[in-house]
Amino acid sequence: MRKSGGKQVEEDLHQGAGLYPGPYFDNSLTKIVRARKGSHAYLSCRVHQLDNKSVSWVRRKDAHIISVGESSFIQDPRFRVYHFPRDHMWTLQIQDVRPEDSGEYECQISTEPKRSFLVLLKVLPQLFHI
């Protein structure tokens, strides 16, 4: 806060707002996602000030580009990307998660150098009910 003419004025302290040129991530989102085997996992990143840059999802263990923008570059139909422009949100959905889906996924902005937000997916065993 700062004083202006005797009144308290809140400054915009949102991370990156007005501080960084170009796009930046909202680092308040979760960086660890847990999902049970067979369920759906949702990995999200929020990108502000994207302008004309693109957002990609990359699987780190094999550097496979899953998507660029809303276009998919993976043969596995379990992977889908959703963009919610109003919230600046990019969400990678993995349906019917498997143990081999565990690992780091990178939400990447096409700046030079690249800017990344890492999300770790942990696949938990299924629960059995008797």
PDB file of C-alpha atoms in Angstrom:
ATOM      1  CA  MET A   1       0.000   0.000   0.000  1.00  0.00           C
ATOM      2  CA  ARG A   2       1.012   3.585  -0.504  1.00  0.00           C
ATOM      3  CA  LYS A   3      -0.550   6.855   0.551  1.00  0.00           C
ATOM      4  CA  SER A   4      -1.925   9.215  -2.039  1.00  0.00           C
ATOM      5  CA  GLY A   5      -3.570  12.452  -0.970  1.00  0.00           C
ATOM      6  CA  GLY A   6      -4.130  11.105   2.536  1.00  0.00           C
ATOM      7  CA  LYS A   7      -5.906   7.961   1.290  1.00  0.00           C
ATOM      8  CA  GLN A   8      -4.639   4.417   1.253  1.00  0.00           C
ATOM      9  CA  VAL A   9      -4.194   3.207  -2.311  1.00  0.00           C
ATOM     10  CA  GLU A  10      -3.548  -0.450  -2.999  1.00  0.00           C
ATOM     11  CA  GLU A  11      -0.885  -1.109  -5.544  1.00  0.00           C
ATOM     12  CA  ASP A  12      -1.275  -4.025  -7.881  1.00  0.00           C
ATOM     13  CA  LEU A  13       0.963  -6.587  -6.248  1.00  0.00           C
ATOM     14  CA  HIS A  14      -0.257  -9.527  -8.326  1.00  0.00           C
ATOM     15  CA  GLN A  15       2.829 -11.432  -9.356  1.00  0.00           C
ATOM     16  CA  GLY A  16       4.095 -10.113 -12.631  1.00  0.00           C
ATOM     17  CA  ALA A  17       1.428  -7.476 -13.160  1.00  0.00           C
ATOM     18  CA  GLY A  18       3.284  -4.524 -14.583  1.00  0.00           C
ATOM     19  CA  LEU A  19       6.628  -5.956 -13.436  1.00  0.00           C
ATOM     20  CA  TYR A  20       7.498  -8.314 -16.275  1.00  0.00           C
ATOM     21  CA  PRO A  21       7.334  -7.566 -19.955  1.00  0.00           C
ATOM     22  CA  GLY A  22       5.457 -10.277 -21.793  1.00  0.00           C
ATOM     23  CA  PRO A  23       3.717 -13.381 -20.501  1.00  0.00           C
ATOM     24  CA  TYR A  24       4.130 -14.835 -17.028  1.00  0.00           C
ATOM     25  CA  PHE A  25       2.727 -17.687 -14.921  1.00  0.00           C
ATOM     26  CA  ASP A  26       0.509 -17.530 -11.879  1.00  0.00           C
ATOM     27  CA  ASN A  27       2.710 -19.456  -9.448  1.00  0.00           C
ATOM     28  CA  SER A  28      -0.059 -19.893  -6.888  1.00  0.00           C
ATOM     29  CA  LEU A  29      -1.469 -22.927  -8.737  1.00  0.00           C
ATOM     30  CA  THR A  30      -0.710 -26.422  -7.491  1.00  0.00           C
ATOM     31  CA  LYS A  31       2.491 -28.003  -8.742  1.00  0.00           C
ATOM     32  CA  ILE A  32       1.685 -31.528  -7.568  1.00  0.00           C
ATOM     33  CA  VAL A  33      -1.378 -33.406  -8.821  1.00  0.00           C
ATOM     34  CA  ARG A  34      -2.379 -36.779  -7.419  1.00  0.00           C
ATOM     35  CA  ALA A  35      -4.797 -39.036  -9.289  1.00  0.00           C
ATOM     36  CA  ARG A  36      -5.889 -42.618  -8.739  1.00  0.00           C
ATOM     37  CA  LYS A  37      -5.175 -45.162 -11.457  1.00  0.00           C
ATOM     38  CA  GLY A  38      -8.144 -45.216 -13.838  1.00  0.00           C
ATOM     39  CA  SER A  39      -9.379 -41.728 -12.906  1.00  0.00           C
ATOM     40  CA  HIS A  40      -8.843 -38.436 -14.734  1.00  0.00           C
ATOM     41  CA  ALA A  41      -6.020 -36.020 -13.923  1.00  0.00           C
ATOM     42  CA  TYR A  42      -6.174 -32.277 -14.529  1.00  0.00           C
ATOM     43  CA  LEU A  43      -2.905 -30.338 -14.744  1.00  0.00           C
ATOM     44  CA  SER A  44      -3.319 -26.583 -15.021  1.00  0.00           C
ATOM     45  CA  CYS A  45      -1.296 -23.473 -15.604  1.00  0.00           C
ATOM     46  CA  ARG A  46      -2.461 -19.878 -15.761  1.00  0.00           C
ATOM     47  CA  VAL A  47      -0.660 -17.543 -18.159  1.00  0.00           C
ATOM     48  CA  HIS A  48      -1.140 -13.779 -18.035  1.00  0.00           C
ATOM     49  CA  GLN A  49      -0.219 -11.309 -20.788  1.00  0.00           C
ATOM     50  CA  LEU A  50       0.117 -14.095 -23.377  1.00  0.00           C
ATOM     51  CA  ASP A  51      -0.340 -11.695 -26.301  1.00  0.00           C
ATOM     52  CA  ASN A  52       0.794 -13.447 -29.518  1.00  0.00           C
ATOM     53  CA  LYS A  53       2.786 -16.217 -27.799  1.00  0.00           C
ATOM     54  CA  SER A  54       1.629 -19.828 -27.574  1.00  0.00           C
ATOM     55  CA  VAL A  55       1.310 -22.280 -24.695  1.00  0.00           C
ATOM     56  CA  SER A  56       2.545 -25.865 -25.030  1.00  0.00           C
ATOM     57  CA  TRP A  57       2.347 -28.925 -22.790  1.00  0.00           C
ATOM     58  CA  VAL A  58       5.432 -31.164 -22.825  1.00  0.00           C
ATOM     59  CA  ARG A  59       5.951 -34.521 -21.081  1.00  0.00           C
ATOM     60  CA  ARG A  60       9.397 -34.131 -19.528  1.00  0.00           C
ATOM     61  CA  LYS A  61      10.512 -37.788 -19.310  1.00  0.00           C
ATOM     62  CA  ASP A  62      10.609 -38.169 -23.094  1.00  0.00           C
ATOM     63  CA  ALA A  63      10.364 -34.485 -24.182  1.00  0.00           C
ATOM     64  CA  HIS A  64       7.179 -35.352 -26.090  1.00  0.00           C
ATOM     65  CA  ILE A  65       5.238 -32.266 -27.171  1.00  0.00           C
ATOM     66  CA  ILE A  66       1.644 -33.016 -26.211  1.00  0.00           C
ATOM     67  CA  SER A  67       0.102 -29.810 -27.506  1.00  0.00           C
ATOM     68  CA  VAL A  68       0.769 -26.367 -28.907  1.00  0.00           C
ATOM     69  CA  GLY A  69      -2.120 -24.040 -28.253  1.00  0.00           C
ATOM     70  CA  GLU A  70      -5.229 -26.180 -28.526  1.00  0.00           C
ATOM     71  CA  SER A  71      -3.710 -28.454 -31.200  1.00  0.00           C
ATOM     72  CA  SER A  72      -2.759 -31.953 -30.086  1.00  0.00           C
ATOM     73  CA  PHE A  73       0.536 -33.602 -31.090  1.00  0.00           C
ATOM     74  CA  ILE A  74       0.098 -36.924 -29.312  1.00  0.00           C
ATOM     75  CA  GLN A  75      -1.526 -40.063 -30.686  1.00  0.00           C
ATOM     76  CA  ASP A  76      -2.920 -41.074 -27.299  1.00  0.00           C
ATOM     77  CA  PRO A  77      -6.580 -39.911 -27.203  1.00  0.00           C
ATOM     78  CA  ARG A  78      -6.531 -39.882 -23.384  1.00  0.00           C
ATOM     79  CA  PHE A  79      -4.693 -36.539 -23.530  1.00  0.00           C
ATOM     80  CA  ARG A  80      -6.706 -33.365 -24.174  1.00  0.00           C
ATOM     81  CA  VAL A  81      -5.961 -29.685 -23.709  1.00  0.00           C
ATOM     82  CA  TYR A  82      -8.541 -27.109 -22.734  1.00  0.00           C
ATOM     83  CA  HIS A  83      -8.081 -23.356 -22.861  1.00  0.00           C
ATOM     84  CA  PHE A  84     -10.274 -21.092 -20.754  1.00  0.00           C
ATOM     85  CA  PRO A  85      -9.435 -17.593 -22.082  1.00  0.00           C
ATOM     86  CA  ARG A  86     -11.483 -15.733 -19.490  1.00  0.00           C
ATOM     87  CA  ASP A  87      -9.400 -17.275 -16.688  1.00  0.00           C
ATOM     88  CA  HIS A  88      -6.129 -17.368 -18.691  1.00  0.00           C
ATOM     89  CA  MET A  89      -6.103 -21.097 -17.839  1.00  0.00           C
ATOM     90  CA  TRP A  90      -4.586 -23.952 -19.839  1.00  0.00           C
ATOM     91  CA  THR A  91      -5.541 -27.411 -18.572  1.00  0.00           C
ATOM     92  CA  LEU A  92      -4.106 -30.740 -19.649  1.00  0.00           C
ATOM     93  CA  GLN A  93      -6.587 -33.546 -19.016  1.00  0.00           C
ATOM     94  CA  ILE A  94      -5.343 -37.132 -18.904  1.00  0.00           C
ATOM     95  CA  GLN A  95      -8.168 -39.659 -18.900  1.00  0.00           C
ATOM     96  CA  ASP A  96      -7.877 -43.137 -17.414  1.00  0.00           C
ATOM     97  CA  VAL A  97      -4.479 -42.367 -15.858  1.00  0.00           C
ATOM     98  CA  ARG A  98      -1.906 -45.127 -15.674  1.00  0.00           C
ATOM     99  CA  PRO A  99       1.209 -45.499 -13.500  1.00  0.00           C
ATOM    100  CA  GLU A 100       3.390 -44.776 -16.539  1.00  0.00           C
ATOM    101  CA  ASP A 101       1.748 -41.330 -16.820  1.00  0.00           C
ATOM    102  CA  SER A 102       3.486 -40.322 -13.568  1.00  0.00           C
ATOM    103  CA  GLY A 103       6.147 -37.664 -13.856  1.00  0.00           C
ATOM    104  CA  GLU A 104       6.702 -34.012 -14.671  1.00  0.00           C
ATOM    105  CA  TYR A 105       4.709 -32.123 -17.264  1.00  0.00           C
ATOM    106  CA  GLU A 106       5.812 -28.719 -18.467  1.00  0.00           C
ATOM    107  CA  CYS A 107       3.488 -25.885 -19.368  1.00  0.00           C
ATOM    108  CA  GLN A 108       5.681 -23.792 -21.644  1.00  0.00           C
ATOM    109  CA  ILE A 109       5.359 -20.299 -23.121  1.00  0.00           C
ATOM    110  CA  SER A 110       6.968 -19.716 -26.526  1.00  0.00           C
ATOM    111  CA  THR A 111       9.168 -16.839 -25.367  1.00  0.00           C
ATOM    112  CA  GLU A 112      12.931 -16.655 -25.889  1.00  0.00           C
ATOM    113  CA  PRO A 113      14.165 -18.035 -23.619  1.00  0.00           C
ATOM    114  CA  LYS A 114      11.255 -20.390 -22.908  1.00  0.00           C
ATOM    115  CA  ARG A 115       9.316 -19.882 -19.691  1.00  0.00           C
ATOM    116  CA  SER A 116       8.034 -22.993 -17.943  1.00  0.00           C
ATOM    117  CA  PHE A 117       5.686 -24.040 -15.164  1.00  0.00           C
ATOM    118  CA  LEU A 118       6.245 -27.618 -13.981  1.00  0.00           C
ATOM    119  CA  VAL A 119       3.482 -29.863 -12.674  1.00  0.00           C
ATOM    120  CA  LEU A 120       4.271 -33.247 -11.120  1.00  0.00           C
ATOM    121  CA  LEU A 121       1.682 -35.988 -11.646  1.00  0.00           C
ATOM    122  CA  LYS A 122       1.625 -38.787  -9.087  1.00  0.00           C
ATOM    123  CA  VAL A 123      -0.571 -41.750  -9.998  1.00  0.00           C
ATOM    124  CA  LEU A 124      -1.860 -43.554  -6.914  1.00  0.00           C
ATOM    125  CA  PRO A 125      -3.090 -47.168  -6.807  1.00  0.00           C
ATOM    126  CA  GLN A 126      -6.779 -47.860  -7.287  1.00  0.00           C
ATOM    127  CA  LEU A 127      -8.919 -48.286  -4.225  1.00  0.00           C
ATOM    128  CA  PHE A 128     -10.731 -51.583  -3.996  1.00  0.00           C
ATOM    129  CA  HIS A 129     -14.015 -51.875  -2.132  1.00  0.00           C
ATOM    130  CA  ILE A 130     -15.146 -55.223  -0.758  1.00  0.00           C
TER     131      ILE A 130
END
